[in-house]
Tab-separated table of C-alpha atoms in Angstrom:
chain	number	residue	atom	x	y	z
R	1	MET	CA	-21.512	-15.317	-9.426
R	2	SER	CA	-19.185	-17.842	-11.030
R	3	GLY	CA	-15.453	-17.190	-10.922
R	4	LYS	CA	-15.297	-18.344	-14.541
R	5	LYS	CA	-17.302	-15.272	-15.612
R	6	ILE	CA	-14.984	-12.853	-13.863
R	7	GLN	CA	-12.501	-11.147	-16.131
R	8	ARG	CA	-8.999	-11.664	-14.725
R	9	TYR	CA	-6.219	-9.154	-15.200
R	10	ASP	CA	-3.974	-9.966	-18.159
R	11	PHE	CA	-0.417	-9.698	-16.858
R	12	THR	CA	1.040	-10.920	-20.163
R	13	ARG	CA	0.365	-7.597	-21.917
R	14	LYS	CA	3.533	-5.696	-22.696
R	15	PRO	CA	3.813	-2.374	-20.821
R	16	LEU	CA	3.704	0.877	-22.762
R	17	LYS	CA	6.363	3.546	-22.947
R	18	PRO	CA	5.386	6.377	-20.585
R	19	SER	CA	3.387	8.934	-22.566
R	20	ARG	CA	5.014	12.367	-22.558
R	21	PHE	CA	1.618	14.038	-22.583
R	22	TRP	CA	0.128	12.026	-19.729
R	23	MET	CA	3.330	12.255	-17.721
R	24	TRP	CA	3.204	16.047	-18.122
R	25	ILE	CA	-0.378	15.981	-16.857
R	26	GLY	CA	0.690	13.796	-13.937
R	27	ARG	CA	3.606	16.010	-12.996
R	28	GLU	CA	1.565	19.220	-13.226
R	29	PHE	CA	-1.620	18.131	-11.468
R	30	ALA	CA	-0.787	15.073	-9.338
R	31	MET	CA	2.815	15.629	-8.252
R	32	LYS	CA	3.224	19.399	-7.876
R	33	PRO	CA	0.763	19.566	-4.950
R	34	TYR	CA	3.133	17.252	-3.033
R	35	TYR	CA	6.042	19.624	-3.669
R	36	ARG	CA	4.292	22.710	-2.316
R	37	GLY	CA	5.116	23.761	1.221
R	38	ARG	CA	8.077	21.427	1.670
R	39	LYS	CA	11.793	21.368	0.894
R	40	ILE	CA	12.992	18.449	-1.240
R	41	THR	CA	16.717	17.879	-1.707
R	42	ILE	CA	18.075	15.264	-4.120
R	43	ARG	CA	21.723	14.192	-3.844
R	44	LYS	CA	23.272	12.086	-6.599
R	45	ILE	CA	26.051	9.668	-5.647
R	46	GLY	CA	27.762	8.044	-8.605
R	47	THR	CA	24.740	8.826	-10.779
R	48	GLU	CA	25.576	12.395	-11.807
R	49	TYR	CA	26.095	11.397	-15.439
R	50	LEU	CA	24.092	8.165	-15.519
R	51	LYS	CA	21.522	7.898	-18.292
R	52	PRO	CA	18.853	5.238	-18.861
R	53	PRO	CA	18.474	2.351	-19.029
R	54	TYR	CA	18.869	1.294	-15.412
R	55	LEU	CA	17.006	-0.540	-12.649
R	56	LEU	CA	15.848	1.836	-9.920
R	57	LEU	CA	15.126	0.368	-6.480
R	58	CYS	CA	13.353	2.735	-4.064
R	59	THR	CA	12.508	2.763	-0.388
R	60	HIS	CA	8.768	2.752	0.236
R	61	ALA	CA	6.944	4.829	2.838
R	62	GLY	CA	3.905	6.480	1.275
R	63	LEU	CA	2.298	8.113	-1.731
R	64	ILE	CA	4.882	10.878	-1.728
R	65	ASP	CA	7.505	8.327	-2.823
R	66	PHE	CA	6.300	8.617	-6.411
R	67	PRO	CA	6.573	12.429	-6.793
R	68	VAL	CA	10.022	12.339	-5.145
R	69	MET	CA	11.155	9.503	-7.425
R	70	TYR	CA	10.090	11.372	-10.563
R	71	LYS	CA	11.872	14.482	-9.300
R	72	ALA	CA	15.031	12.420	-8.769
R	73	VAL	CA	15.079	10.888	-12.271
R	74	ALA	CA	13.990	14.035	-14.173
R	75	PRO	CA	14.070	14.847	-17.033
R	76	TYR	CA	13.487	11.142	-17.708
R	77	ASN	CA	10.364	9.112	-17.005
R	78	ALA	CA	10.169	5.551	-15.713
R	79	ASN	CA	8.191	2.349	-16.040
R	80	ASN	CA	6.916	1.760	-12.501
R	81	VAL	CA	6.105	-1.650	-11.065
R	82	VAL	CA	2.701	-1.029	-9.458
R	83	ALA	CA	0.432	-3.261	-7.366
R	84	ILE	CA	-2.932	-4.111	-8.858
R	85	ASP	CA	-4.858	-2.314	-6.085
R	86	ALA	CA	-3.068	0.939	-6.949
R	87	VAL	CA	-3.859	0.385	-10.624
R	88	ARG	CA	-7.482	-0.103	-9.602
R	89	ASP	CA	-7.473	3.154	-7.610
R	90	ILE	CA	-6.340	5.292	-10.553
R	91	GLY	CA	-7.556	3.252	-13.511
R	92	ASP	CA	-5.845	0.716	-15.743
R	93	TRP	CA	-6.055	2.814	-18.925
R	94	LEU	CA	-4.309	5.816	-17.401
R	95	MET	CA	-1.771	3.739	-15.474
R	96	ARG	CA	-0.746	1.988	-18.680
R	97	LYS	CA	-0.331	5.379	-20.383
R	98	LEU	CA	1.997	6.305	-17.504
R	99	GLY	CA	4.041	3.172	-18.190
R	100	SER	CA	2.962	1.093	-15.201
R	101	ILE	CA	3.863	-2.586	-14.923
R	102	CYS	CA	1.022	-4.203	-12.983
R	103	LYS	CA	1.629	-7.021	-10.488
R	104	ARG	CA	0.218	-8.802	-7.441
R	105	LYS	CA	2.152	-8.589	-4.189
R	106	PHE	CA	4.358	-11.346	-2.805
R	107	ILE	CA	3.852	-13.992	-5.476
R	108	LYS	CA	6.260	-15.495	-8.003
R	109	ASP	CA	5.410	-13.762	-11.261
R	110	TYR	CA	7.387	-14.583	-14.389
R	111	ASN	CA	5.278	-12.142	-16.412
R	112	LEU	CA	6.634	-9.361	-14.198
R	113	ILE	CA	10.225	-10.351	-14.949
R	114	ARG	CA	9.537	-10.517	-18.693
R	115	ASN	CA	7.822	-7.112	-18.641
R	116	MET	CA	10.627	-5.499	-16.655
R	117	LYS	CA	13.213	-6.872	-19.067
R	118	TYR	CA	11.168	-5.631	-22.030
R	119	CYS	CA	11.008	-2.117	-20.549
R	120	ALA	CA	14.738	-2.074	-19.776
R	121	GLU	CA	15.537	-3.094	-23.339
R	122	HIS	CA	13.088	-0.789	-25.129
R	123	TYR	CA	12.221	2.193	-22.887
R	124	GLY	CA	14.726	3.109	-20.172
R	125	ILE	CA	14.307	3.270	-16.392
R	126	VAL	CA	12.539	0.377	-14.668
R	127	CYS	CA	11.470	1.411	-11.177
R	128	MET	CA	10.317	-0.883	-8.403
R	129	TYR	CA	9.703	-0.609	-4.670
R	130	PRO	CA	11.064	-3.981	-3.525
R	131	GLU	CA	9.564	-3.826	-0.033
R	132	ALA	CA	6.224	-4.170	-1.913
R	133	ARG	CA	4.419	-2.282	0.863
R	134	TYR	CA	4.852	0.847	2.905
R	135	SER	CA	7.239	0.708	5.860
R	136	LEU	CA	5.431	0.219	9.170
R	137	ASP	CA	7.935	1.931	11.465
R	138	GLY	CA	10.129	4.017	9.172
R	139	VAL	CA	12.797	1.315	8.863
R	140	THR	CA	13.375	-0.558	5.601
R	141	SER	CA	11.293	-3.726	5.774
R	142	PHE	CA	11.466	-7.124	4.059
R	143	LEU	CA	13.613	-7.297	0.907
R	144	PRO	CA	13.404	-10.549	-1.109
R	145	ASP	CA	16.515	-12.528	-2.046
R	146	SER	CA	15.340	-12.517	-5.674
R	147	LEU	CA	16.359	-8.854	-6.161
R	148	ALA	CA	19.930	-9.627	-7.202
R	149	LYS	CA	18.788	-12.307	-9.633
R	150	ILE	CA	16.378	-9.852	-11.272
R	151	ALA	CA	19.125	-7.237	-11.522
R	152	LYS	CA	21.519	-9.701	-13.147
R	153	LEU	CA	18.831	-10.765	-15.598
R	154	LEU	CA	18.118	-7.182	-16.699
R	155	LYS	CA	21.831	-6.487	-17.309
R	156	VAL	CA	21.527	-2.746	-16.693
R	157	PRO	CA	23.022	-0.588	-13.906
R	158	VAL	CA	21.366	-0.895	-10.505
R	159	VAL	CA	20.513	2.333	-8.661
R	160	ALA	CA	19.058	2.878	-5.186
R	161	LEU	CA	16.854	5.791	-4.133
R	162	ARG	CA	16.777	6.304	-0.347
R	163	MET	CA	14.117	8.807	0.645
R	164	HIS	CA	14.491	10.311	4.122
R	165	GLY	CA	11.468	12.129	5.523
R	166	ASN	CA	8.871	10.345	3.399
R	167	PHE	CA	7.770	8.111	6.265
R	168	ILE	CA	7.444	10.806	8.926
R	169	THR	CA	5.477	12.829	6.365
R	170	ALA	CA	2.489	10.490	6.745
R	171	PRO	CA	3.007	7.070	8.372
R	172	GLN	CA	0.475	4.476	7.282
R	173	TRP	CA	-1.047	4.466	10.749
R	174	ASN	CA	-1.346	8.286	10.693
R	175	LYS	CA	-1.892	9.451	7.123
R	176	GLU	CA	-2.187	13.195	7.778
R	177	ASP	CA	0.497	14.987	5.721
R	178	LYS	CA	2.862	16.890	8.038
R	179	LYS	CA	5.198	18.296	5.318
R	180	PRO	CA	8.661	17.812	6.849
R	181	PRO	CA	11.720	18.376	4.607
R	182	ILE	CA	12.728	15.442	2.415
R	183	TYR	CA	16.277	14.422	1.635
R	184	ALA	CA	16.782	11.731	-1.028
R	185	GLU	CA	19.951	10.029	-2.243
R	186	LEU	CA	20.126	8.554	-5.758
R	187	GLU	CA	23.107	6.200	-5.512
R	188	LEU	CA	24.702	3.701	-7.883
R	189	VAL	CA	24.681	0.184	-6.453
R	190	ALA	CA	26.391	-1.626	-9.327
R	191	GLY	CA	27.299	-0.795	-12.901
R	192	ALA	CA	26.180	-3.024	-15.756
R	193	GLY	CA	29.716	-4.329	-16.199
R	194	GLU	CA	29.921	-5.447	-12.560
R	195	LEU	CA	26.815	-7.605	-12.621
R	196	SER	CA	28.498	-10.605	-14.220
R	197	GLU	CA	31.458	-10.364	-11.840
R	198	ILE	CA	29.799	-10.167	-8.421
R	199	SER	CA	27.806	-12.931	-6.771
R	200	VAL	CA	24.087	-12.870	-6.028
R	201	THR	CA	24.915	-12.827	-2.314
R	202	GLU	CA	27.198	-9.797	-2.641
R	203	LEU	CA	24.746	-7.898	-4.828
R	204	ASN	CA	21.901	-8.545	-2.402
R	205	ALA	CA	24.116	-7.309	0.431
R	206	ARG	CA	24.864	-4.109	-1.485
R	207	ILE	CA	21.195	-3.542	-2.270
R	208	ARG	CA	20.210	-4.007	1.386
R	209	GLU	CA	22.954	-1.613	2.507
R	210	LYS	CA	21.978	1.094	0.013
R	211	LEU	CA	18.244	0.793	0.741
R	212	TYR	CA	18.532	0.812	4.518
R	213	LEU	CA	17.119	3.788	6.376
R	214	ASP	CA	15.548	4.674	9.707
R	215	ASP	CA	13.264	7.681	9.333
R	216	PHE	CA	12.677	8.262	13.042
R	217	ALA	CA	16.475	8.377	13.506
R	218	TYR	CA	16.649	10.839	10.596
R	219	GLN	CA	14.012	13.018	12.269
R	220	ARG	CA	15.821	12.890	15.615
R	221	ASP	CA	19.309	13.513	14.223
R	222	MET	CA	18.196	16.360	11.944
R	223	LYS	CA	16.078	17.889	14.745
R	224	ILE	CA	12.972	17.985	12.556
R	225	GLU	CA	10.047	19.157	14.675
R	226	ILE	CA	6.615	17.724	13.993
R	227	ASP	CA	4.288	19.683	16.247
R	228	ASN	CA	1.074	18.192	14.863
R	229	PRO	CA	-1.194	17.705	17.913
R	230	ARG	CA	-2.427	14.388	16.471
R	231	ARG	CA	1.006	12.944	15.669
R	232	ALA	CA	0.526	9.820	17.835
R	233	ASN	CA	-2.922	8.950	16.491
R	234	GLY	CA	-2.822	5.333	15.297
R	235	LEU	CA	0.555	4.546	16.884
R	236	HIS	CA	-1.020	1.619	18.745
R	237	ASN	CA	-1.403	-0.148	15.396
R	238	ILE	CA	2.326	-0.887	15.333
R	239	LEU	CA	3.046	-0.682	19.077
R	240	TYR	CA	0.466	-3.327	19.911
R	241	GLN	CA	2.264	-4.977	22.855
R	242	CYS	CA	2.879	-3.270	26.181
R	243	PRO	CA	6.500	-3.630	27.332
R	244	HIS	CA	5.420	-3.025	30.952
R	245	CYS	CA	2.746	-5.717	31.444
R	246	MET	CA	3.446	-7.682	28.210
R	247	ARG	CA	-0.237	-7.720	27.202
R	248	GLU	CA	-1.014	-7.584	23.486
R	249	PHE	CA	-3.736	-5.636	21.663
R	250	GLN	CA	-4.640	-3.489	24.690
R	251	MET	CA	-2.794	-0.413	23.447
R	252	TYR	CA	-4.538	2.837	22.466
R	253	SER	CA	-3.360	6.184	21.108
R	254	GLU	CA	-4.764	9.661	20.665
R	255	GLY	CA	-3.247	13.107	20.232
R	256	THR	CA	0.351	12.855	21.395
R	257	ARG	CA	-0.327	10.022	23.864
R	258	LEU	CA	0.009	6.207	23.795
R	259	TRP	CA	-1.275	4.032	26.630
R	260	CYS	CA	-2.049	0.476	27.735
R	261	ALA	CA	-5.629	-0.186	28.830
R	262	SER	CA	-4.505	-3.275	30.753
R	263	CYS	CA	-1.913	-1.838	33.150
R	264	GLY	CA	-2.476	1.896	32.635
R	265	LYS	CA	1.085	2.778	31.677
R	266	SER	CA	1.328	5.681	29.208
R	267	TRP	CA	3.845	7.446	26.990
R	268	GLN	CA	4.127	10.788	25.208
R	269	MET	CA	5.363	11.142	21.603
R	270	GLY	CA	7.676	14.145	21.432
R	271	LEU	CA	8.345	16.706	18.728
R	272	TYR	CA	11.245	14.664	17.327
R	273	GLY	CA	9.347	11.361	17.240
R	274	GLU	CA	10.797	10.072	20.494
R	275	LEU	CA	8.780	8.380	23.275
R	276	ALA	CA	8.865	9.164	26.985
R	277	ALA	CA	6.926	7.404	29.739
R	278	GLU	CA	4.594	9.691	31.669
R	279	GLU	CA	5.604	7.857	34.853
R	280	GLY	CA	8.377	5.374	35.601
R	281	GLU	CA	10.873	3.818	33.209
R	282	THR	CA	10.834	4.589	29.500
R	283	GLU	CA	11.346	1.136	28.014
R	284	PHE	CA	11.850	2.378	24.453
R	285	THR	CA	12.493	5.947	23.378
R	286	HIS	CA	13.000	4.941	19.722
R	287	ILE	CA	9.865	3.527	18.080
R	288	PRO	CA	11.716	1.042	15.797
R	289	ASP	CA	13.348	-0.453	18.925
R	290	TRP	CA	9.855	-1.202	20.269
R	291	THR	CA	8.744	-2.853	17.015
R	292	ALA	CA	12.017	-4.847	16.879
R	293	TRP	CA	11.249	-6.121	20.398
R	294	GLU	CA	7.746	-7.124	19.304
R	295	ARG	CA	9.153	-8.943	16.274
R	296	GLU	CA	11.610	-10.819	18.474
R	297	ASN	CA	8.716	-11.938	20.676
R	298	VAL	CA	6.867	-13.193	17.587
R	299	ARG	CA	10.024	-14.983	16.429
R	300	ARG	CA	10.185	-16.838	19.746
R	301	GLU	CA	6.525	-17.863	19.455
R	302	VAL	CA	7.052	-19.175	15.925
R	303	ARG	CA	10.166	-21.149	16.821
R	304	ALA	CA	8.544	-22.544	19.960
R	305	GLY	CA	5.540	-23.677	17.910
R	306	SER	CA	3.064	-21.676	20.022
R	307	TYR	CA	2.084	-18.966	17.532
R	308	ARG	CA	-1.491	-19.032	16.209
R	309	PHE	CA	-3.935	-16.538	14.725
R	310	GLU	CA	-7.564	-17.411	13.960
R	311	ASP	CA	-10.502	-15.138	13.276
R	312	GLU	CA	-13.551	-14.661	11.151
R	313	VAL	CA	-12.824	-12.255	8.292
R	314	THR	CA	-14.809	-10.346	5.722
R	315	VAL	CA	-13.537	-11.256	2.255
R	316	HIS	CA	-13.214	-9.029	-0.799
R	317	THR	CA	-11.512	-10.214	-3.966
R	318	LEU	CA	-9.664	-8.220	-6.609
R	319	PRO	CA	-9.372	-10.402	-9.716
R	320	ASN	CA	-8.868	-7.423	-12.018
R	321	ALA	CA	-8.066	-3.716	-11.821
R	322	LYS	CA	-11.718	-2.653	-12.041
R	323	ARG	CA	-13.322	-3.283	-8.648
R	324	PHE	CA	-13.452	-5.353	-5.487
R	325	TYR	CA	-16.020	-8.136	-5.182
R	326	ASP	CA	-17.702	-8.719	-1.822
R	327	GLN	CA	-17.514	-12.436	-0.945
R	328	GLY	CA	-19.107	-12.340	2.511
R	329	ARG	CA	-17.277	-13.896	5.421
R	330	GLY	CA	-14.664	-16.587	5.804
R	331	LYS	CA	-12.065	-17.832	8.279
R	332	LEU	CA	-8.373	-16.983	8.310
R	333	VAL	CA	-5.954	-19.165	10.275
R	334	GLN	CA	-2.201	-18.708	10.571
R	335	THR	CA	0.034	-21.150	12.412
R	336	CYS	CA	3.720	-21.970	12.458
R	337	GLU	CA	3.043	-24.251	9.474
R	338	GLY	CA	1.521	-21.621	7.200
R	339	THR	CA	-1.553	-19.538	6.360
R	340	PHE	CA	-5.015	-20.914	5.560
R	341	LEU	CA	-8.181	-19.278	4.236
R	342	GLU	CA	-11.655	-20.793	3.955
R	343	CYS	CA	-14.345	-18.746	2.246
R	344	THR	CA	-16.894	-18.607	-0.527
R	345	ALA	CA	-15.671	-16.884	-3.699
R	346	TYR	CA	-17.923	-16.217	-6.687
R	347	GLY	CA	-20.539	-18.624	-5.300
R	348	GLU	CA	-18.171	-21.554	-4.758
R	349	LYS	CA	-16.544	-22.811	-1.554
R	350	LEU	CA	-12.828	-22.257	-1.521
R	351	SER	CA	-9.943	-23.471	0.632
R	352	LEU	CA	-6.571	-21.825	0.118
R	353	SER	CA	-3.295	-22.546	1.862
R	354	TRP	CA	0.163	-21.035	1.742
R	355	ALA	CA	2.928	-23.142	3.253
R	356	GLY	CA	5.558	-21.424	5.362
R	357	THR	CA	8.051	-21.646	2.480
R	358	GLU	CA	5.604	-20.047	0.009
R	359	LEU	CA	4.535	-16.774	1.624
R	360	GLU	CA	7.484	-14.412	2.135
R	361	SER	CA	5.427	-11.536	3.496
R	362	VAL	CA	1.967	-9.969	3.315
R	363	HIS	CA	0.585	-6.576	2.419
R	364	ILE	CA	-1.352	-4.886	5.228
R	365	GLU	CA	-3.389	-1.679	5.293
R	366	TYR	CA	-4.570	0.208	8.368
R	367	ASP	CA	-8.037	1.744	8.054
R	368	TYR	CA	-8.301	1.140	4.294
R	369	PRO	CA	-9.160	3.155	2.308
R	370	TYR	CA	-8.010	6.393	3.904
R	371	ASN	CA	-10.033	8.668	1.627
R	372	LYS	CA	-13.485	7.243	2.335
R	373	LYS	CA	-15.315	10.025	0.489
R	374	LYS	CA	-13.816	8.676	-2.722
R	375	TYR	CA	-14.978	5.115	-2.017
R	376	LYS	CA	-18.630	4.866	-1.059
R	377	LYS	CA	-18.355	1.080	-1.311
R	378	ASN	CA	-15.626	-1.330	-0.249
R	379	VAL	CA	-14.684	0.432	2.971
R	380	PHE	CA	-12.853	-2.390	4.693
R	381	GLY	CA	-11.020	-1.020	7.742
R	382	ASP	CA	-7.843	-2.875	8.744
R	383	CYS	CA	-6.962	-5.377	5.993
R	384	VAL	CA	-4.455	-8.047	5.128
R	385	ASP	CA	-4.044	-8.715	1.399
R	386	ILE	CA	-2.914	-12.198	0.286
R	387	SER	CA	-2.662	-13.078	-3.386
R	388	THR	CA	-2.652	-16.039	-5.718
R	389	ALA	CA	-1.603	-15.830	-9.360
R	390	ASP	CA	-5.085	-14.805	-10.543
R	391	ASP	CA	-6.728	-13.131	-7.533
R	392	SER	CA	-6.078	-11.048	-4.435
R	393	TYR	CA	-7.968	-11.661	-1.174
R	394	TRP	CA	-8.502	-8.621	1.040
R	395	LEU	CA	-9.331	-9.856	4.521
R	396	HIS	CA	-10.650	-7.817	7.443
R	397	PRO	CA	-10.586	-9.476	10.910
R	398	VAL	CA	-14.067	-9.239	12.423
R	399	ASN	CA	-13.578	-9.986	16.123
R	400	LEU	CA	-9.930	-9.219	16.899
R	401	ARG	CA	-8.430	-5.713	16.937
R	402	ASP	CA	-4.980	-4.454	15.923
R	403	GLN	CA	-3.755	-7.793	14.585
R	404	LEU	CA	-2.147	-6.646	11.344
R	405	THR	CA	1.370	-5.798	12.484
R	406	LYS	CA	1.781	-9.077	14.333
R	407	LEU	CA	0.371	-10.965	11.332
R	408	SER	CA	2.952	-9.270	9.152
R	409	PHE	CA	5.821	-10.076	11.518
R	410	ALA	CA	4.624	-13.655	11.929
R	411	THR	CA	4.383	-14.287	8.177
R	412	GLU	CA	7.988	-13.220	7.674
R	413	GLU	CA	9.254	-15.155	10.694
R	414	ILE	CA	7.368	-18.294	9.619
R	415	TYR	CA	8.969	-17.977	6.186
R	416	LYS	CA	12.481	-17.492	7.609
R	417	PHE	CA	12.107	-20.476	9.947
R	418	ALA	CA	10.669	-22.671	7.184
R	419	GLN	CA	13.561	-21.731	4.890
R	420	GLU	CA	16.082	-22.542	7.623
R	421	LYS	CA	14.500	-25.966	8.186
R	422	LEU	CA	14.419	-26.618	4.443
R	423	HIS	CA	18.093	-25.673	4.123
R	424	ALA	CA	19.014	-27.873	7.099
R	425	SER	CA	17.099	-30.773	5.546
R	426	HIS	CA	18.966	-30.375	2.241
R	427	GLU	CA	22.303	-30.224	4.064
R	428	ALA	CA	21.426	-33.389	6.011
R	429	GLU	CA	20.553	-35.194	2.769
R	430	LYS	CA	23.860	-34.136	1.219
R	431	SER	CA	25.705	-35.345	4.295
R	432	GLU	CA	23.971	-38.735	4.093
R	433	GLU	CA	24.840	-39.036	0.390
R	434	ILE	CA	28.506	-38.261	1.103
R	435	THR	CA	28.570	-40.793	3.930
R	436	GLU	CA	26.987	-43.501	1.790
R	437	THR	CA	29.425	-42.815	-1.062
R	438	THR	CA	32.407	-42.965	1.314
R	439	VAL	CA	31.247	-46.232	2.866
């Protein structure tokens, strides 16, 4: 099948104003089921009298984010920035009626900026989830430096929506809904008049402060019991390295228990999300402390030049919002220099590369899709999704297990290190120019 015959998604189309009728349908039949059986509290901070238009930046933990967001902005609707795979899941026609702004993850997309500006000028609230993927450990993840520039370009107030309890509801590695209470804060970050006065650096700092949360800390501090007997299932996906023997990818989890198959050490996950070793020292009681330790280990590997991932992968492409295309198998390699994919796509051999300075982060999915009854085809398992401007490559490692979290950490650490080296190089060039001018 030739790639030229594949219909690509048209990101230049202007988004539609959210349809009142279809939004009513969505609220009644898609969102209300999420509200049942749980307490949701919305607190407004500096937004009590704020009316559209404004830019809404939300934390991102799971599907429940969307019903909570719409509850927070009611009685208004919003134009949501939505990834193309989510548009594919629900259908492009309906998502456009709901006002969605389609995009691919982690690429520079000027159509997205134009569409967001159009919606801010003509419709009202523009909503985006700047982490561009669900949090892995309940802590706010990667936020791009471009956020402040986008906000300044839109010239409307900037608002943050922090949603506590959304992550512990159904972490991506354990998607069973546990219905804890949710507490959300809709807070003004900057008024429209401030945007021309404050720097990009200061605005980014404000955004990061207002979007920061730690959901396991929220659960612990609020004494929220989750007595689900399967609450630790899948925890090994993010806690992939044993802090006792240091081995990677030998961790397993089931029920309320996490253990290392290499050294035999084991932990219990308590009612408040805390960890306790079954014997000996408890290295980390707080799950985000464990993942932070893992990330630091990855950072050291990247900066020492020793990091490398290589495996055969199954390849599915998503050129449009209609369906995935099975492209057989390929090879994915990631080193300290960047990320490289070799495969066959639409009958033609393809070699793709993303330099360290080009790929800020990646989208990962554990056991995708979760609802397998709905998808009789395209059941991928653990996937990493890497995009170009006109296609998205969903890659499933064939031989190696539990690699996704480390791949995610490594991508971000490679990017940070590459940016530091680039900045240092520019500073050295400036210094040389000054020296030459002085001499």
